[in-house]
């Protein structure tokens, strides 16, 4: 195990990766791998501040937390406790902590924003309580400097993405406020589509686009007149044609949001297309339909069937899944149906 200075080519590589990475995992996984590969540490983790908005219902405080965001090996702690945060806040160098009943021996490097505020910390741990080698401390200081270069930028980008996501969800809730039948639909179908996307191994950027497209999939219905949106029975041919226009109108609205990725727009544009080409508005078929739209389409139909509407009772999940399975190869992508079946089976178990 090498605990001397990092080779210059490795230092340059880590710097290039960190400066060009679009996500924390992409930037910091190589850093954590370097720690465990070049020091006596058995595991390493990066902890970063997560700000909780005052409007969040998921937490009881607006104080930020510092959860483990990325780890190599078991994270030494799930989140940084208050006593460790206080010490890191005032620590100008590395913090050397002996093992306790609550954590193993730790060596921690604070990561600060430009103004000096604590943004996060690099932690490494070892199975014994012996002293850390000088080379271990030198390498952690070196890598902490690199992390400081990139973490603040990525944190700002994450906060911007979070703000966009809150805004998109607010738009979807505006539509639900017009139609009581849709209450809760957006959150449910977004969560289900995300799980199916994960089961199909979509990369993080595509998963994010799928989620954003799910929030806005029916945003064009905001333009529908009440007599169409709230019609109590089957639509007349003229009403049906007007209803179908919500896809293109939603796409036109969503294109006014410059931060939306193309895969999110695909969900809006193609979630009523069918695998066999009989859908609308373009009659696309098979893999000509974008994958995010194919995933969303199956999840959207499943949630619509299992939800009560003014014109129907809610179907059981089993009956709704059977309907989707019957549409495999005609209405829906067979691989998406397989992934949806897998996801629903796991969550029903």
GROMACS .gro file of N, CA and C in nm, residues 263-320:
model
  174
  263UNK      N    1  -3.504   1.467  -2.287
  263UNK     CA    2  -3.573   1.344  -2.244
  263UNK      C    3  -3.698   1.375  -2.162
  264UNK      N    4  -3.700   1.489  -2.093
  264UNK     CA    5  -3.820   1.529  -2.021
  264UNK      C    6  -3.929   1.574  -2.119
  265UNK      N    7  -3.890   1.648  -2.220
  265UNK     CA    8  -3.986   1.688  -2.323
  265UNK      C    9  -4.041   1.566  -2.395
  266UNK      N   10  -3.960   1.461  -2.408
  266UNK     CA   11  -4.006   1.338  -2.474
  266UNK      C   12  -4.124   1.277  -2.399
  267UNK      N   13  -4.121   1.281  -2.266
  267UNK     CA   14  -4.232   1.225  -2.187
  267UNK      C   15  -4.361   1.298  -2.220
  268UNK      N   16  -4.354   1.430  -2.226
  268UNK     CA   17  -4.473   1.510  -2.254
  268UNK      C   18  -4.523   1.482  -2.396
  269UNK      N   19  -4.429   1.474  -2.491
  269UNK     CA   20  -4.466   1.464  -2.632
  269UNK      C   21  -4.517   1.326  -2.671
  270UNK      N   22  -4.474   1.219  -2.601
  270UNK     CA   23  -4.497   1.085  -2.653
  270UNK      C   24  -4.559   0.988  -2.553
  271UNK      N   25  -4.613   1.037  -2.440
  271UNK     CA   26  -4.664   0.941  -2.341
  271UNK      C   27  -4.798   0.880  -2.382
  272UNK      N   28  -4.860   0.929  -2.489
  272UNK     CA   29  -4.981   0.866  -2.542
  272UNK      C   30  -4.955   0.787  -2.670
  273UNK      N   31  -4.829   0.776  -2.709
  273UNK     CA   32  -4.795   0.689  -2.822
  273UNK      C   33  -4.803   0.543  -2.775
  274UNK      N   34  -4.824   0.453  -2.871
  274UNK     CA   35  -4.836   0.310  -2.838
  274UNK      C   36  -4.730   0.231  -2.913
  275UNK      N   37  -4.688   0.122  -2.852
  275UNK     CA   38  -4.582   0.039  -2.909
  275UNK      C   39  -4.614  -0.004  -3.052
  276UNK      N   40  -4.744  -0.031  -3.082
  276UNK     CA   41  -4.782  -0.079  -3.217
  276UNK      C   42  -4.811   0.035  -3.314
  277UNK      N   43  -4.791   0.160  -3.273
  277UNK     CA   44  -4.807   0.272  -3.365
  277UNK      C   45  -4.946   0.330  -3.372
  278UNK      N   46  -5.039   0.284  -3.288
  278UNK     CA   47  -5.178   0.332  -3.296
  278UNK      C   48  -5.207   0.446  -3.198
  279UNK      N   49  -5.104   0.497  -3.133
  279UNK     CA   50  -5.125   0.605  -3.038
  279UNK      C   51  -5.124   0.741  -3.104
  280UNK      N   52  -5.117   0.845  -3.023
  280UNK     CA   53  -5.117   0.982  -3.075
  280UNK      C   54  -5.016   1.063  -2.996
  281UNK      N   55  -4.973   1.180  -3.047
  281UNK     CA   56  -5.023   1.252  -3.166
  281UNK      C   57  -4.947   1.219  -3.295
  282UNK      N   58  -4.838   1.144  -3.291
  282UNK     CA   59  -4.757   1.124  -3.412
  282UNK      C   60  -4.766   0.982  -3.467
  283UNK      N   61  -4.826   0.889  -3.394
  283UNK     CA   62  -4.834   0.752  -3.440
  283UNK      C   63  -4.699   0.683  -3.445
  284UNK      N   64  -4.608   0.722  -3.355
  284UNK     CA   65  -4.478   0.656  -3.352
  284UNK      C   66  -4.493   0.516  -3.292
  285UNK      N   67  -4.398   0.429  -3.324
  285UNK     CA   68  -4.408   0.290  -3.279
  285UNK      C   69  -4.272   0.240  -3.232
  286UNK      N   70  -4.275   0.133  -3.153
  286UNK     CA   71  -4.153   0.064  -3.109
  286UNK      C   72  -4.053   0.157  -3.046
  287UNK      N   73  -3.926   0.133  -3.079
  287UNK     CA   74  -3.820   0.211  -3.019
  287UNK      C   75  -3.809   0.352  -3.078
  288UNK      N   76  -3.891   0.385  -3.176
  288UNK     CA   77  -3.899   0.524  -3.221
  288UNK      C   78  -3.964   0.612  -3.114
  289UNK      N   79  -4.035   0.550  -3.022
  289UNK     CA   80  -4.089   0.621  -2.906
  289UNK      C   81  -3.976   0.629  -2.803
  290UNK      N   82  -3.941   0.747  -2.752
  290UNK     CA   83  -3.832   0.758  -2.656
  290UNK      C   84  -3.857   0.672  -2.532
  291UNK      N   85  -3.750   0.618  -2.476
  291UNK     CA   86  -3.762   0.524  -2.364
  291UNK      C   87  -3.830   0.588  -2.244
  292UNK      N   88  -3.798   0.714  -2.214
  292UNK     CA   89  -3.863   0.778  -2.098
  292UNK      C   90  -4.014   0.781  -2.116
  293UNK      N   91  -4.060   0.805  -2.239
  293UNK     CA   92  -4.204   0.808  -2.266
  293UNK      C   93  -4.264   0.669  -2.256
  294UNK      N   94  -4.192   0.567  -2.303
  294UNK     CA   95  -4.242   0.429  -2.294
  294UNK      C   96  -4.257   0.385  -2.149
  295UNK      N   97  -4.160   0.422  -2.065
  295UNK     CA   98  -4.169   0.389  -1.924
  295UNK      C   99  -4.287   0.460  -1.861
  296UNK      N  100  -4.297   0.589  -1.888
  296UNK     CA  101  -4.403   0.666  -1.824
  296UNK      C  102  -4.541   0.618  -1.867
  297UNK      N  103  -4.557   0.581  -1.994
  297UNK     CA  104  -4.689   0.543  -2.045
  297UNK      C  105  -4.748   0.427  -1.966
  298UNK      N  106  -4.667   0.324  -1.941
  298UNK     CA  107  -4.717   0.208  -1.868
  298UNK      C  108  -4.751   0.244  -1.724
  299UNK      N  109  -4.666   0.326  -1.661
  299UNK     CA  110  -4.692   0.366  -1.522
  299UNK      C  111  -4.815   0.455  -1.512
  300UNK      N  112  -4.835   0.541  -1.611
  300UNK     CA  113  -4.949   0.632  -1.613
  300UNK      C  114  -5.080   0.554  -1.622
  301UNK      N  115  -5.084   0.456  -1.711
  301UNK     CA  116  -5.206   0.376  -1.726
  301UNK      C  117  -5.232   0.295  -1.599
  302UNK      N  118  -5.128   0.236  -1.541
  302UNK     CA  119  -5.147   0.158  -1.419
  302UNK      C  120  -5.205   0.246  -1.308
  303UNK      N  121  -5.150   0.366  -1.289
  303UNK     CA  122  -5.200   0.450  -1.181
  303UNK      C  123  -5.341   0.499  -1.210
  304UNK      N  124  -5.371   0.530  -1.336
  304UNK     CA  125  -5.506   0.575  -1.371
  304UNK      C  126  -5.608   0.465  -1.342
  305UNK      N  127  -5.572   0.340  -1.371
  305UNK     CA  128  -5.666   0.230  -1.348
  305UNK      C  129  -5.688   0.205  -1.199
  306UNK      N  130  -5.583   0.221  -1.118
  306UNK     CA  131  -5.595   0.192  -0.974
  306UNK      C  132  -5.648   0.310  -0.895
  307UNK      N  133  -5.682   0.419  -0.962
  307UNK     CA  134  -5.735   0.538  -0.895
  307UNK      C  135  -5.883   0.555  -0.926
  308UNK      N  136  -5.963   0.596  -0.828
  308UNK     CA  137  -6.105   0.620  -0.855
  308UNK      C  138  -6.123   0.745  -0.942
  309UNK      N  139  -6.219   0.740  -1.030
  309UNK     CA  140  -6.254   0.854  -1.113
  309UNK      C  141  -6.405   0.874  -1.102
  310UNK      N  142  -6.450   0.990  -1.145
  310UNK     CA  143  -6.594   1.017  -1.139
  310UNK      C  144  -6.673   0.916  -1.220
  311UNK      N  145  -6.610   0.858  -1.322
  311UNK     CA  146  -6.680   0.768  -1.413
  311UNK      C  147  -6.648   0.621  -1.389
  312UNK      N  148  -6.564   0.590  -1.286
  312UNK     CA  149  -6.530   0.449  -1.263
  312UNK      C  150  -6.478   0.429  -1.121
  313UNK      N  151  -6.485   0.305  -1.075
  313UNK     CA  152  -6.422   0.268  -0.948
  313UNK      C  153  -6.275   0.237  -0.971
  314UNK      N  154  -6.198   0.239  -0.864
  314UNK     CA  155  -6.057   0.202  -0.873
  314UNK      C  156  -6.044   0.053  -0.896
  315UNK      N  157  -5.957   0.014  -0.986
  315UNK     CA  158  -5.926  -0.126  -1.006
  315UNK      C  159  -5.829  -0.172  -0.897
  316UNK      N  160  -5.826  -0.302  -0.873
  316UNK     CA  161  -5.725  -0.355  -0.784
  316UNK      C  162  -5.589  -0.350  -0.854
  317UNK      N  163  -5.479  -0.342  -0.779
  317UNK     CA  164  -5.348  -0.343  -0.844
  317UNK      C  165  -5.326  -0.467  -0.931
  318UNK      N  166  -5.376  -0.582  -0.885
  318UNK     CA  167  -5.360  -0.703  -0.965
  318UNK      C  168  -5.431  -0.695  -1.098
  319UNK      N  169  -5.555  -0.643  -1.096
  319UNK     CA  170  -5.629  -0.631  -1.222
  319UNK      C  171  -5.564  -0.529  -1.315
  320UNK      N  172  -5.516  -0.419  -1.257
  320UNK     CA  173  -5.453  -0.315  -1.339
  320UNK      C  174  -5.323  -0.368  -1.401
   0.00000   0.00000   0.00000
